Tab-separated table of C-alpha atoms in Angstrom:
chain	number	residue	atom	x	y	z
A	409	UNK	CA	-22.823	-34.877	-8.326
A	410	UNK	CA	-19.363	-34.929	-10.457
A	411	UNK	CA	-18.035	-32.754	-13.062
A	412	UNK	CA	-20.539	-30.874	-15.036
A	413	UNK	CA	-20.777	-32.156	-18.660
A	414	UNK	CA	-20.225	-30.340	-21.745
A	415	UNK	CA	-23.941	-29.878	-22.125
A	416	UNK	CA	-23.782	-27.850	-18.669
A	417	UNK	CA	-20.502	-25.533	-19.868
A	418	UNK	CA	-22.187	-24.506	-22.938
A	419	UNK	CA	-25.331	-23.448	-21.675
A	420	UNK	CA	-23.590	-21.364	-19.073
A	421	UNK	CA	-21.458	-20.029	-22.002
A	422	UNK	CA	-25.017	-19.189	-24.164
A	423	UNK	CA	-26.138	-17.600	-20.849
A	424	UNK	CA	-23.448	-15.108	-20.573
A	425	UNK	CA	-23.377	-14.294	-24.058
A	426	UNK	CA	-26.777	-13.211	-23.675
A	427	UNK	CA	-26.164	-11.379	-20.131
A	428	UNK	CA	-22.928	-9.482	-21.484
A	429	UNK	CA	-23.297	-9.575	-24.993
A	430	UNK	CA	-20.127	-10.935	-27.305
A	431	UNK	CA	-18.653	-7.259	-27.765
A	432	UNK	CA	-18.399	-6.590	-23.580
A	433	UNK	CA	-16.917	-9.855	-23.578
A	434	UNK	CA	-14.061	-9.041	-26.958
A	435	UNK	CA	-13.274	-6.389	-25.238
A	436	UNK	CA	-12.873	-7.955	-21.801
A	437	UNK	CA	-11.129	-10.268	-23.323
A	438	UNK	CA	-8.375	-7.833	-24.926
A	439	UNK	CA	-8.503	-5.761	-21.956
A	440	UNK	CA	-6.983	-8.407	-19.992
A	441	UNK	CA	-4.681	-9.840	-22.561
A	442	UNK	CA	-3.486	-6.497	-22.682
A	443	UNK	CA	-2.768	-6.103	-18.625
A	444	UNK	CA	-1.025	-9.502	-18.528
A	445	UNK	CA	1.653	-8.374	-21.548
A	446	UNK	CA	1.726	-5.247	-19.452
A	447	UNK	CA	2.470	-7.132	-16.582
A	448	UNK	CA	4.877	-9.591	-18.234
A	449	UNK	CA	6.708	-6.555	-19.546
A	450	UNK	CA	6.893	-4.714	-16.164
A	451	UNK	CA	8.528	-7.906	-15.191
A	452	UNK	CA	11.375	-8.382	-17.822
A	453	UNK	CA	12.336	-4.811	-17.322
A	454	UNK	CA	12.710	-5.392	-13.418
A	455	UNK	CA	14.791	-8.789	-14.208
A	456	UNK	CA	17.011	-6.702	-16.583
A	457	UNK	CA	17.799	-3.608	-14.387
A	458	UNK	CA	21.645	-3.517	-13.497
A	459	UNK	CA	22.075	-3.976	-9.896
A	460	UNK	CA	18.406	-5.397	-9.510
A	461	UNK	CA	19.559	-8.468	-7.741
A	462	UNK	CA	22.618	-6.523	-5.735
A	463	UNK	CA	22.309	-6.461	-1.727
A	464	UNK	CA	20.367	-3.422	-0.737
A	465	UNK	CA	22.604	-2.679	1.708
A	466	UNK	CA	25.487	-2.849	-0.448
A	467	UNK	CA	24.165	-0.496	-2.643
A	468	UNK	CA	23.339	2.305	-0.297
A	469	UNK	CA	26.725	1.810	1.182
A	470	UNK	CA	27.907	2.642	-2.070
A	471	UNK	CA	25.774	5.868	-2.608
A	472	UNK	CA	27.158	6.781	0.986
A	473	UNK	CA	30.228	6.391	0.233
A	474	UNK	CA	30.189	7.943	-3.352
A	475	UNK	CA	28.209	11.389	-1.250
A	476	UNK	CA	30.318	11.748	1.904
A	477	UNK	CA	32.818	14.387	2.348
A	478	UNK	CA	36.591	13.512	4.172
A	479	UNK	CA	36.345	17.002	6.198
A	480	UNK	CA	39.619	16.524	7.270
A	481	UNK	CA	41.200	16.053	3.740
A	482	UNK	CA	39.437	19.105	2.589
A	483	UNK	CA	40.582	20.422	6.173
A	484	UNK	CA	44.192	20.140	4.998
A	485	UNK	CA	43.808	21.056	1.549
A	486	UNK	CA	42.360	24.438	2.435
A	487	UNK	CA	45.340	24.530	4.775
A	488	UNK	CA	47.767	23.841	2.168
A	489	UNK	CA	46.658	26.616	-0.190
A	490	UNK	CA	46.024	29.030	1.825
C-alpha cells in the first residue's frame, strides 16, 4: 500500500469534477487566490507601518508623555500672570 499512482489522482480528479462541477471549482479556485493576495497584502502593510517593530512599551510611554500635564508649571504660570 504506497503512493497512489497517477491512474488513482485522476480518477479522484474526474470524480470531483462531476460532484462540484468545473465552474464551483473556477470559482473556488479564484476565491482563494483572491484571500491569499488579500492576506499577503494585509501583511506588507503591517511590515511597512512606522513604529510596527518599536517596543510597545516604549511607545505608550511616549503617548504618556506627549498627553500629561506638568500641574505645577501651569501652577506657576497662572501665578505669574495673574
Amino acid at each position: 500500500m504506497g503512493s497512489l499512482s497517477i491512474w488513482h489522482w485522476l480518477i479522484v480528479l474526474v470524480i470531483v469534477m462531476m460532484v462540484f462541477g468545473t465552474k464551483k471549482l473556477r470559482n473556488i479556485g479564484s476565491d482563494l487566490g483572491g484571500a491569499v493576495k488579500g492576506f499577503k497584502d494585509g501583511m506588507k502593510e503591517g511590515e511597512g507601518a512606522p513604529g510596527a517593530k518599536e517596543d510597545p512599551a516604549a511607545a505608550a510611554k511616549e503617548l504618556r508623555d506627549s498627553t500629561t500635564i506638568d500641574v505645577q508649571a501651569k501652577d506657576a504660570s497662572n501665578n505669574k500672570q495673574g
